[in-house]
PDB file of C-alpha atoms and ligand atoms in Angstrom:
ATOM      1  CA  UNK A   1      51.206 -34.132   2.493  1.00  0.00           C
ATOM      2  CA  UNK A   2      48.482 -33.344   5.022  1.00  0.00           C
ATOM      3  CA  UNK A   3      45.662 -35.666   4.115  1.00  0.00           C
ATOM      4  CA  UNK A   4      43.092 -34.138   6.414  1.00  0.00           C
ATOM      5  CA  UNK A   5      43.688 -30.593   5.137  1.00  0.00           C
ATOM      6  CA  UNK A   6      43.725 -31.724   1.530  1.00  0.00           C
ATOM      7  CA  UNK A   7      40.494 -33.664   1.931  1.00  0.00           C
ATOM      8  CA  UNK A   8      38.705 -30.797   3.654  1.00  0.00           C
ATOM      9  CA  UNK A   9      39.903 -28.440   0.922  1.00  0.00           C
ATOM     10  CA  UNK A  10      38.756 -30.737  -1.881  1.00  0.00           C
ATOM     11  CA  UNK A  11      35.269 -31.107  -0.395  1.00  0.00           C
ATOM     12  CA  UNK A  12      35.046 -27.348   0.210  1.00  0.00           C
ATOM     13  CA  UNK A  13      36.154 -26.555  -3.361  1.00  0.00           C
ATOM     14  CA  UNK A  14      33.599 -28.958  -4.827  1.00  0.00           C
ATOM     15  CA  UNK A  15      30.917 -27.406  -2.633  1.00  0.00           C
ATOM     16  CA  UNK A  16      31.920 -23.888  -3.722  1.00  0.00           C
ATOM     17  CA  UNK A  17      31.944 -24.869  -7.401  1.00  0.00           C
ATOM     18  CA  UNK A  18      28.511 -26.465  -7.013  1.00  0.00           C
ATOM     19  CA  UNK A  19      27.092 -23.357  -5.399  1.00  0.00           C
ATOM     20  CA  UNK A  20      28.618 -21.099  -8.047  1.00  0.00           C
ATOM     21  CA  UNK A  21      27.044 -23.280 -10.713  1.00  0.00           C
ATOM     22  CA  UNK A  22      23.677 -22.974  -8.989  1.00  0.00           C
ATOM     23  CA  UNK A  23      23.551 -26.686  -8.296  1.00  0.00           C
ATOM     24  CA  UNK A  24      21.589 -28.190  -5.415  1.00  0.00           C
ATOM     25  CA  UNK A  25      23.542 -29.525  -2.420  1.00  0.00           C
ATOM     26  CA  UNK A  26      24.944 -33.032  -2.689  1.00  0.00           C
ATOM     27  CA  UNK A  27      24.371 -33.497  -6.417  1.00  0.00           C
ATOM     28  CA  UNK A  28      28.095 -33.938  -7.080  1.00  0.00           C
ATOM     29  CA  UNK A  29      29.819 -37.065  -5.745  1.00  0.00           C
ATOM     30  CA  UNK A  30      33.566 -36.991  -5.188  1.00  0.00           C
ATOM     31  CA  UNK A  31      35.497 -40.090  -6.223  1.00  0.00           C
ATOM     32  CA  UNK A  32      38.910 -40.261  -4.552  1.00  0.00           C
ATOM     33  CA  UNK A  33      41.261 -41.644  -7.201  1.00  0.00           C
ATOM     34  CA  UNK A  34      43.752 -43.598  -5.103  1.00  0.00           C
ATOM     35  CA  UNK A  35      46.074 -44.794  -7.889  1.00  0.00           C
ATOM     36  CA  UNK A  36      48.911 -42.650  -6.528  1.00  0.00           C
ATOM     37  CA  UNK A  37      48.877 -44.104  -2.993  1.00  0.00           C
ATOM     38  CA  UNK A  38      49.050 -47.368  -1.107  1.00  0.00           C
ATOM     39  CA  UNK A  39      46.207 -49.060   0.732  1.00  0.00           C
ATOM     40  CA  UNK A  40      46.981 -47.520   4.141  1.00  0.00           C
ATOM     41  CA  UNK A  41      46.622 -43.978   2.777  1.00  0.00           C
ATOM     42  CA  UNK A  42      43.441 -44.842   0.922  1.00  0.00           C
ATOM     43  CA  UNK A  43      42.132 -46.310   4.175  1.00  0.00           C
ATOM     44  CA  UNK A  44      42.978 -43.095   6.042  1.00  0.00           C
ATOM     45  CA  UNK A  45      40.681 -41.200   3.661  1.00  0.00           C
ATOM     46  CA  UNK A  46      37.679 -43.189   4.774  1.00  0.00           C
ATOM     47  CA  UNK A  47      37.506 -41.639   8.232  1.00  0.00           C
ATOM     48  CA  UNK A  48      37.701 -38.189   6.570  1.00  0.00           C
ATOM     49  CA  UNK A  49      34.391 -38.600   4.778  1.00  0.00           C
ATOM     50  CA  UNK A  50      35.351 -40.264   1.493  1.00  0.00           C
ATOM     51  CA  UNK A  51      32.753 -42.822   0.299  1.00  0.00           C
ATOM     52  CA  UNK A  52      33.795 -43.357  -3.311  1.00  0.00           C
ATOM     53  CA  UNK A  53      37.073 -44.986  -4.339  1.00  0.00           C
ATOM     54  CA  UNK A  54      38.330 -45.000  -7.947  1.00  0.00           C
ATOM     55  CA  UNK A  55      41.195 -46.868  -9.581  1.00  0.00           C
ATOM     56  CA  UNK A  56      42.185 -46.845 -13.244  1.00  0.00           C
ATOM     57  CA  UNK A  57      43.893 -50.251 -13.489  1.00  0.00           C
ATOM     58  CA  UNK A  58      42.529 -53.706 -12.802  1.00  0.00           C
ATOM     59  CA  UNK A  59      45.414 -54.920 -10.616  1.00  0.00           C
ATOM     60  CA  UNK A  60      45.365 -51.796  -8.442  1.00  0.00           C
ATOM     61  CA  UNK A  61      41.597 -51.877  -8.247  1.00  0.00           C
ATOM     62  CA  UNK A  62      41.613 -55.459  -6.967  1.00  0.00           C
ATOM     63  CA  UNK A  63      44.380 -54.716  -4.468  1.00  0.00           C
ATOM     64  CA  UNK A  64      42.410 -51.843  -2.910  1.00  0.00           C
ATOM     65  CA  UNK A  65      39.122 -53.690  -3.165  1.00  0.00           C
ATOM     66  CA  UNK A  66      40.388 -56.799  -1.403  1.00  0.00           C
ATOM     67  CA  UNK A  67      41.933 -54.755   1.403  1.00  0.00           C
ATOM     68  CA  UNK A  68      38.975 -52.423   1.973  1.00  0.00           C
ATOM     69  CA  UNK A  69      35.908 -54.357   0.856  1.00  0.00           C
ATOM     70  CA  UNK A  70      34.448 -54.601   4.371  1.00  0.00           C
ATOM     71  CA  UNK A  71      33.981 -50.829   4.502  1.00  0.00           C
ATOM     72  CA  UNK A  72      30.774 -49.280   3.211  1.00  0.00           C
ATOM     73  CA  UNK A  73      32.228 -47.909  -0.024  1.00  0.00           C
ATOM     74  CA  UNK A  74      31.220 -47.445  -3.633  1.00  0.00           C
ATOM     75  CA  UNK A  75      33.824 -48.853  -6.025  1.00  0.00           C
ATOM     76  CA  UNK A  76      34.645 -47.194  -9.335  1.00  0.00           C
ATOM     77  CA  UNK A  77      36.816 -48.596 -12.111  1.00  0.00           C
ATOM     78  CA  UNK A  78      37.606 -45.446 -14.075  1.00  0.00           C
ATOM     79  CA  UNK A  79      40.254 -46.459 -16.617  1.00  0.00           C
ATOM     80  CA  UNK A  80      40.475 -48.329 -19.895  1.00  0.00           C
ATOM     81  CA  UNK A  81      39.615 -52.023 -19.510  1.00  0.00           C
ATOM     82  CA  UNK A  82      40.996 -54.725 -21.790  1.00  0.00           C
ATOM     83  CA  UNK A  83      38.446 -57.286 -22.857  1.00  0.00           C
ATOM     84  CA  UNK A  84      40.440 -60.212 -21.514  1.00  0.00           C
ATOM     85  CA  UNK A  85      40.443 -58.671 -18.029  1.00  0.00           C
ATOM     86  CA  UNK A  86      36.690 -58.097 -17.784  1.00  0.00           C
ATOM     87  CA  UNK A  87      36.051 -61.432 -16.091  1.00  0.00           C
ATOM     88  CA  UNK A  88      38.631 -60.707 -13.352  1.00  0.00           C
ATOM     89  CA  UNK A  89      37.072 -57.509 -12.142  1.00  0.00           C
ATOM     90  CA  UNK A  90      33.635 -56.639 -13.419  1.00  0.00           C
ATOM     91  CA  UNK A  91      31.593 -58.269 -10.660  1.00  0.00           C
ATOM     92  CA  UNK A  92      33.364 -56.252  -7.948  1.00  0.00           C
ATOM     93  CA  UNK A  93      32.729 -52.919  -9.613  1.00  0.00           C
ATOM     94  CA  UNK A  94      29.822 -50.631  -8.657  1.00  0.00           C
ATOM     95  CA  UNK A  95      30.457 -48.208 -11.541  1.00  0.00           C
ATOM     96  CA  UNK A  96      32.594 -48.738 -14.628  1.00  0.00           C
ATOM     97  CA  UNK A  97      33.474 -45.394 -16.237  1.00  0.00           C
ATOM     98  CA  UNK A  98      35.318 -46.279 -19.442  1.00  0.00           C
ATOM     99  CA  UNK A  99      32.976 -48.273 -21.659  1.00  0.00           C
ATOM    100  CA  UNK A 100      34.450 -47.316 -25.024  1.00  0.00           C
ATOM    101  CA  UNK A 101      33.378 -49.966 -27.549  1.00  0.00           C
ATOM    102  CA  UNK A 102      30.529 -52.299 -28.433  1.00  0.00           C
ATOM    103  CA  UNK A 103      32.887 -55.287 -28.152  1.00  0.00           C
ATOM    104  CA  UNK A 104      33.757 -54.375 -24.569  1.00  0.00           C
ATOM    105  CA  UNK A 105      30.044 -53.981 -23.747  1.00  0.00           C
ATOM    106  CA  UNK A 106      29.381 -57.456 -25.181  1.00  0.00           C
ATOM    107  CA  UNK A 107      32.119 -58.921 -22.998  1.00  0.00           C
ATOM    108  CA  UNK A 108      30.652 -57.233 -19.901  1.00  0.00           C
ATOM    109  CA  UNK A 109      27.240 -58.614 -20.824  1.00  0.00           C
ATOM    110  CA  UNK A 110      28.737 -62.108 -21.017  1.00  0.00           C
ATOM    111  CA  UNK A 111      30.839 -62.022 -17.827  1.00  0.00           C
ATOM    112  CA  UNK A 112      28.644 -60.124 -15.372  1.00  0.00           C
ATOM    113  CA  UNK A 113      26.431 -61.898 -12.880  1.00  0.00           C
ATOM    114  CA  UNK A 114      24.259 -58.852 -12.226  1.00  0.00           C
ATOM    115  CA  UNK A 115      23.457 -55.496 -13.823  1.00  0.00           C
ATOM    116  CA  UNK A 116      26.602 -53.321 -13.966  1.00  0.00           C
ATOM    117  CA  UNK A 117      26.304 -49.535 -13.924  1.00  0.00           C
ATOM    118  CA  UNK A 118      28.425 -48.148 -16.758  1.00  0.00           C
ATOM    119  CA  UNK A 119      29.390 -44.785 -18.210  1.00  0.00           C
ATOM    120  CA  UNK A 120      29.865 -44.632 -21.972  1.00  0.00           C
ATOM    121  CA  UNK A 121      33.169 -42.869 -22.598  1.00  0.00           C
ATOM    122  CA  UNK A 122      33.015 -40.225 -25.285  1.00  0.00           C
ATOM    123  CA  UNK A 123      35.894 -38.534 -27.038  1.00  0.00           C
ATOM    124  CA  UNK A 124      34.233 -35.258 -27.927  1.00  0.00           C
ATOM    125  CA  UNK A 125      37.490 -33.506 -28.760  1.00  0.00           C
ATOM    126  CA  UNK A 126      38.477 -36.389 -31.103  1.00  0.00           C
ATOM    127  CA  UNK A 127      41.937 -36.559 -29.583  1.00  0.00           C
ATOM    128  CA  UNK A 128      43.946 -39.356 -31.167  1.00  0.00           C
ATOM    129  CA  UNK A 129      45.407 -40.475 -27.864  1.00  0.00           C
ATOM    130  CA  UNK A 130      42.118 -40.732 -25.991  1.00  0.00           C
ATOM    131  CA  UNK A 131      39.659 -43.578 -25.922  1.00  0.00           C
ATOM    132  CA  UNK A 132      35.945 -43.237 -26.408  1.00  0.00           C
ATOM    133  CA  UNK A 133      33.112 -43.053 -28.888  1.00  0.00           C
ATOM    134  CA  UNK A 134      32.675 -40.066 -31.150  1.00  0.00           C
ATOM    135  CA  UNK A 135      29.175 -38.624 -31.031  1.00  0.00           C
ATOM    136  CA  UNK A 136      28.279 -40.216 -34.371  1.00  0.00           C
ATOM    137  CA  UNK A 137      29.673 -43.621 -33.414  1.00  0.00           C
ATOM    138  CA  UNK A 138      27.762 -43.602 -30.155  1.00  0.00           C
ATOM    139  CA  UNK A 139      24.424 -42.645 -31.685  1.00  0.00           C
ATOM    140  CA  UNK A 140      24.860 -45.391 -34.275  1.00  0.00           C
ATOM    141  CA  UNK A 141      25.732 -47.969 -31.588  1.00  0.00           C
ATOM    142  CA  UNK A 142      22.774 -47.239 -29.287  1.00  0.00           C
ATOM    143  CA  UNK A 143      20.452 -50.026 -30.547  1.00  0.00           C
ATOM    144  CA  UNK A 144      23.006 -52.792 -30.041  1.00  0.00           C
ATOM    145  CA  UNK A 145      24.154 -51.340 -26.699  1.00  0.00           C
ATOM    146  CA  UNK A 146      20.531 -51.146 -25.543  1.00  0.00           C
ATOM    147  CA  UNK A 147      20.079 -54.850 -26.268  1.00  0.00           C
ATOM    148  CA  UNK A 148      22.685 -55.774 -23.603  1.00  0.00           C
ATOM    149  CA  UNK A 149      20.491 -56.046 -20.541  1.00  0.00           C
ATOM    150  CA  UNK A 150      23.243 -56.689 -17.968  1.00  0.00           C
ATOM    151  CA  UNK A 151      24.372 -53.107 -18.448  1.00  0.00           C
ATOM    152  CA  UNK A 152      22.714 -49.992 -17.083  1.00  0.00           C
ATOM    153  CA  UNK A 153      24.033 -46.987 -18.987  1.00  0.00           C
ATOM    154  CA  UNK A 154      23.971 -44.428 -16.198  1.00  0.00           C
ATOM    155  CA  UNK A 155      25.615 -41.635 -18.171  1.00  0.00           C
ATOM    156  CA  UNK A 156      28.566 -40.369 -20.186  1.00  0.00           C
ATOM    157  CA  UNK A 157      32.206 -40.001 -19.169  1.00  0.00           C
ATOM    158  CA  UNK A 158      34.776 -37.774 -20.806  1.00  0.00           C
ATOM    159  CA  UNK A 159      38.364 -36.677 -20.264  1.00  0.00           C
ATOM    160  CA  UNK A 160      39.467 -33.286 -21.520  1.00  0.00           C
ATOM    161  CA  UNK A 161      42.924 -32.786 -23.068  1.00  0.00           C
ATOM    162  CA  UNK A 162      45.599 -31.972 -20.513  1.00  0.00           C
ATOM    163  CA  UNK A 163      46.435 -28.614 -22.084  1.00  0.00           C
ATOM    164  CA  UNK A 164      42.845 -27.468 -22.751  1.00  0.00           C
ATOM    165  CA  UNK A 165      42.032 -23.831 -22.036  1.00  0.00           C
ATOM    166  CA  UNK A 166      39.080 -22.917 -19.867  1.00  0.00           C
ATOM    167  CA  UNK A 167      37.145 -22.075 -23.017  1.00  0.00           C
ATOM    168  CA  UNK A 168      37.906 -25.462 -24.578  1.00  0.00           C
ATOM    169  CA  UNK A 169      36.963 -27.220 -21.351  1.00  0.00           C
ATOM    170  CA  UNK A 170      33.610 -25.465 -21.379  1.00  0.00           C
ATOM    171  CA  UNK A 171      33.025 -26.526 -24.996  1.00  0.00           C
ATOM    172  CA  UNK A 172      33.912 -30.162 -24.350  1.00  0.00           C
ATOM    173  CA  UNK A 173      31.862 -30.501 -21.173  1.00  0.00           C
ATOM    174  CA  UNK A 174      28.873 -28.709 -22.694  1.00  0.00           C
ATOM    175  CA  UNK A 175      28.947 -30.962 -25.767  1.00  0.00           C
ATOM    176  CA  UNK A 176      29.060 -34.002 -23.480  1.00  0.00           C
ATOM    177  CA  UNK A 177      26.109 -32.738 -21.460  1.00  0.00           C
ATOM    178  CA  UNK A 178      24.139 -31.989 -24.647  1.00  0.00           C
ATOM    179  CA  UNK A 179      24.761 -35.546 -25.869  1.00  0.00           C
ATOM    180  CA  UNK A 180      23.702 -36.957 -22.482  1.00  0.00           C
ATOM    181  CA  UNK A 181      20.392 -35.088 -22.754  1.00  0.00           C
ATOM    182  CA  UNK A 182      19.897 -36.128 -26.383  1.00  0.00           C
ATOM    183  CA  UNK A 183      20.261 -39.800 -25.419  1.00  0.00           C
ATOM    184  CA  UNK A 184      18.153 -39.424 -22.256  1.00  0.00           C
ATOM    185  CA  UNK A 185      15.282 -38.058 -24.341  1.00  0.00           C
ATOM    186  CA  UNK A 186      15.172 -41.301 -26.300  1.00  0.00           C
ATOM    187  CA  UNK A 187      13.881 -42.978 -23.103  1.00  0.00           C
ATOM    188  CA  UNK A 188      15.653 -46.283 -23.674  1.00  0.00           C
ATOM    189  CA  UNK A 189      14.928 -48.511 -20.654  1.00  0.00           C
ATOM    190  CA  UNK A 190      18.514 -49.413 -19.676  1.00  0.00           C
ATOM    191  CA  UNK A 191      19.885 -45.954 -20.575  1.00  0.00           C
ATOM    192  CA  UNK A 192      18.658 -43.586 -17.871  1.00  0.00           C
ATOM    193  CA  UNK A 193      21.573 -41.201 -18.618  1.00  0.00           C
ATOM    194  CA  UNK A 194      21.105 -39.238 -15.398  1.00  0.00           C
ATOM    195  CA  UNK A 195      24.839 -38.998 -14.584  1.00  0.00           C
ATOM    196  CA  UNK A 196      27.980 -37.410 -15.989  1.00  0.00           C
ATOM    197  CA  UNK A 197      31.505 -38.499 -15.012  1.00  0.00           C
ATOM    198  CA  UNK A 198      33.658 -35.479 -15.804  1.00  0.00           C
ATOM    199  CA  UNK A 199      36.158 -33.318 -14.004  1.00  0.00           C
ATOM    200  CA  UNK A 200      39.536 -34.063 -12.440  1.00  0.00           C
ATOM    201  CA  UNK A 201      41.750 -32.050 -10.096  1.00  0.00           C
ATOM    202  CA  UNK A 202      42.454 -29.403 -12.723  1.00  0.00           C
ATOM    203  CA  UNK A 203      39.062 -29.081 -14.439  1.00  0.00           C
ATOM    204  CA  UNK A 204      36.358 -29.988 -11.897  1.00  0.00           C
ATOM    205  CA  UNK A 205      35.030 -26.412 -11.880  1.00  0.00           C
ATOM    206  CA  UNK A 206      34.069 -26.329 -15.550  1.00  0.00           C
ATOM    207  CA  UNK A 207      32.755 -29.901 -15.330  1.00  0.00           C
ATOM    208  CA  UNK A 208      30.457 -29.087 -12.399  1.00  0.00           C
ATOM    209  CA  UNK A 209      29.237 -26.025 -14.258  1.00  0.00           C
ATOM    210  CA  UNK A 210      28.108 -28.362 -17.048  1.00  0.00           C
ATOM    211  CA  UNK A 211      26.253 -30.847 -14.886  1.00  0.00           C
ATOM    212  CA  UNK A 212      28.883 -33.342 -13.753  1.00  0.00           C
ATOM    213  CA  UNK A 213      27.567 -35.683 -11.039  1.00  0.00           C
ATOM    214  CA  UNK A 214      30.812 -37.610 -10.432  1.00  0.00           C
ATOM    215  CA  UNK A 215      34.170 -35.838 -10.286  1.00  0.00           C
ATOM    216  CA  UNK A 216      37.290 -38.056 -10.272  1.00  0.00           C
ATOM    217  CA  UNK A 217      39.886 -36.392  -8.054  1.00  0.00           C
ATOM    218  CA  UNK A 218      43.395 -37.736  -7.441  1.00  0.00           C
ATOM    219  CA  UNK A 219      46.238 -35.224  -7.236  1.00  0.00           C
ATOM    220  CA  UNK A 220      44.363 -32.685  -5.121  1.00  0.00           C
ATOM    221  CA  UNK A 221      44.013 -35.235  -2.293  1.00  0.00           C
ATOM    222  CA  UNK A 222      47.615 -36.366  -2.286  1.00  0.00           C
ATOM    223  CA  UNK A 223      49.800 -33.385  -3.191  1.00  0.00           C
TER     224      UNK A 223
HETATM  225  C1  PLP B 301      44.205 -40.406 -12.611  1.00  0.00           C
HETATM  226  C2  PLP B 301      42.841 -40.231 -13.133  1.00  0.00           C
HETATM  227  C3  PLP B 301      42.006 -39.218 -12.611  1.00  0.00           C
HETATM  228  C4  PLP B 301      42.451 -38.252 -11.535  1.00  0.00           C
HETATM  229  O1  PLP B 301      43.275 -37.278 -12.068  1.00  0.00           O
HETATM  230  P1  PLP B 301      43.912 -36.086 -11.182  1.00  0.00           P
HETATM  231  O2  PLP B 301      44.347 -35.102 -12.189  1.00  0.00           O
HETATM  232  O3  PLP B 301      45.029 -36.700 -10.414  1.00  0.00           O
HETATM  233  O4  PLP B 301      42.836 -35.565 -10.300  1.00  0.00           O
HETATM  234  C5  PLP B 301      40.728 -39.120 -13.125  1.00  0.00           C
HETATM  235  N1  PLP B 301      40.281 -39.944 -14.099  1.00  0.00           N
HETATM  236  C6  PLP B 301      41.053 -40.919 -14.629  1.00  0.00           C
HETATM  237  C7  PLP B 301      40.493 -41.803 -15.681  1.00  0.00           C
HETATM  238  C8  PLP B 301      42.355 -41.095 -14.156  1.00  0.00           C
HETATM  239  O5  PLP B 301      43.128 -42.069 -14.679  1.00  0.00           O
END
């Protein structure tokens, strides 16, 4: 693994995809998902221009956070969060990407000591194995979610099925973007909905085409 080459390639690929999609420069942030590597390798990324770190599990998040918290970094918790673990982690998180139920939102409201930026996770493809609100569930939940004032709903997050074709990816990401815009138009004060967390190593291109502002990249950095 050549970390420098990989990192340069990832940034170049994201830049190319952004240009091809007609996006303005620097509208897509790259989150390095460091769940595959130890602290020393995550730390090596920082001198290569990485500013966003993502982890999908609470214990791994806290390990990286405690080791690297003195750096100027933005911290993303990107994976499913159990309600009983909210209190252990939520106040260290800059962005939480997997808000997938009203009950979890209520727990975040209760345990946070400041406003937490959150992505509502949607399961557009209705895959059994994936977490997230369906479109209908989310629209129905908006009033109660909006009443939780320790949460800023910055946008939507989605994960496409592993085996999705390019056509299916385009459908899923477009539907997510459409739903983002539908909610944004409601102009709910704590739901600015300006961001989209979509795209991983294998599907960042389609995601950027459909307005993603945060791509979550793991494998491509560390292969
Ligand atoms: C692991 C993970 C990623 C990164 O996936 P890669 O395919 O390795 O780029 C992105 N999002 C979530 C939620 C993850 O758990």
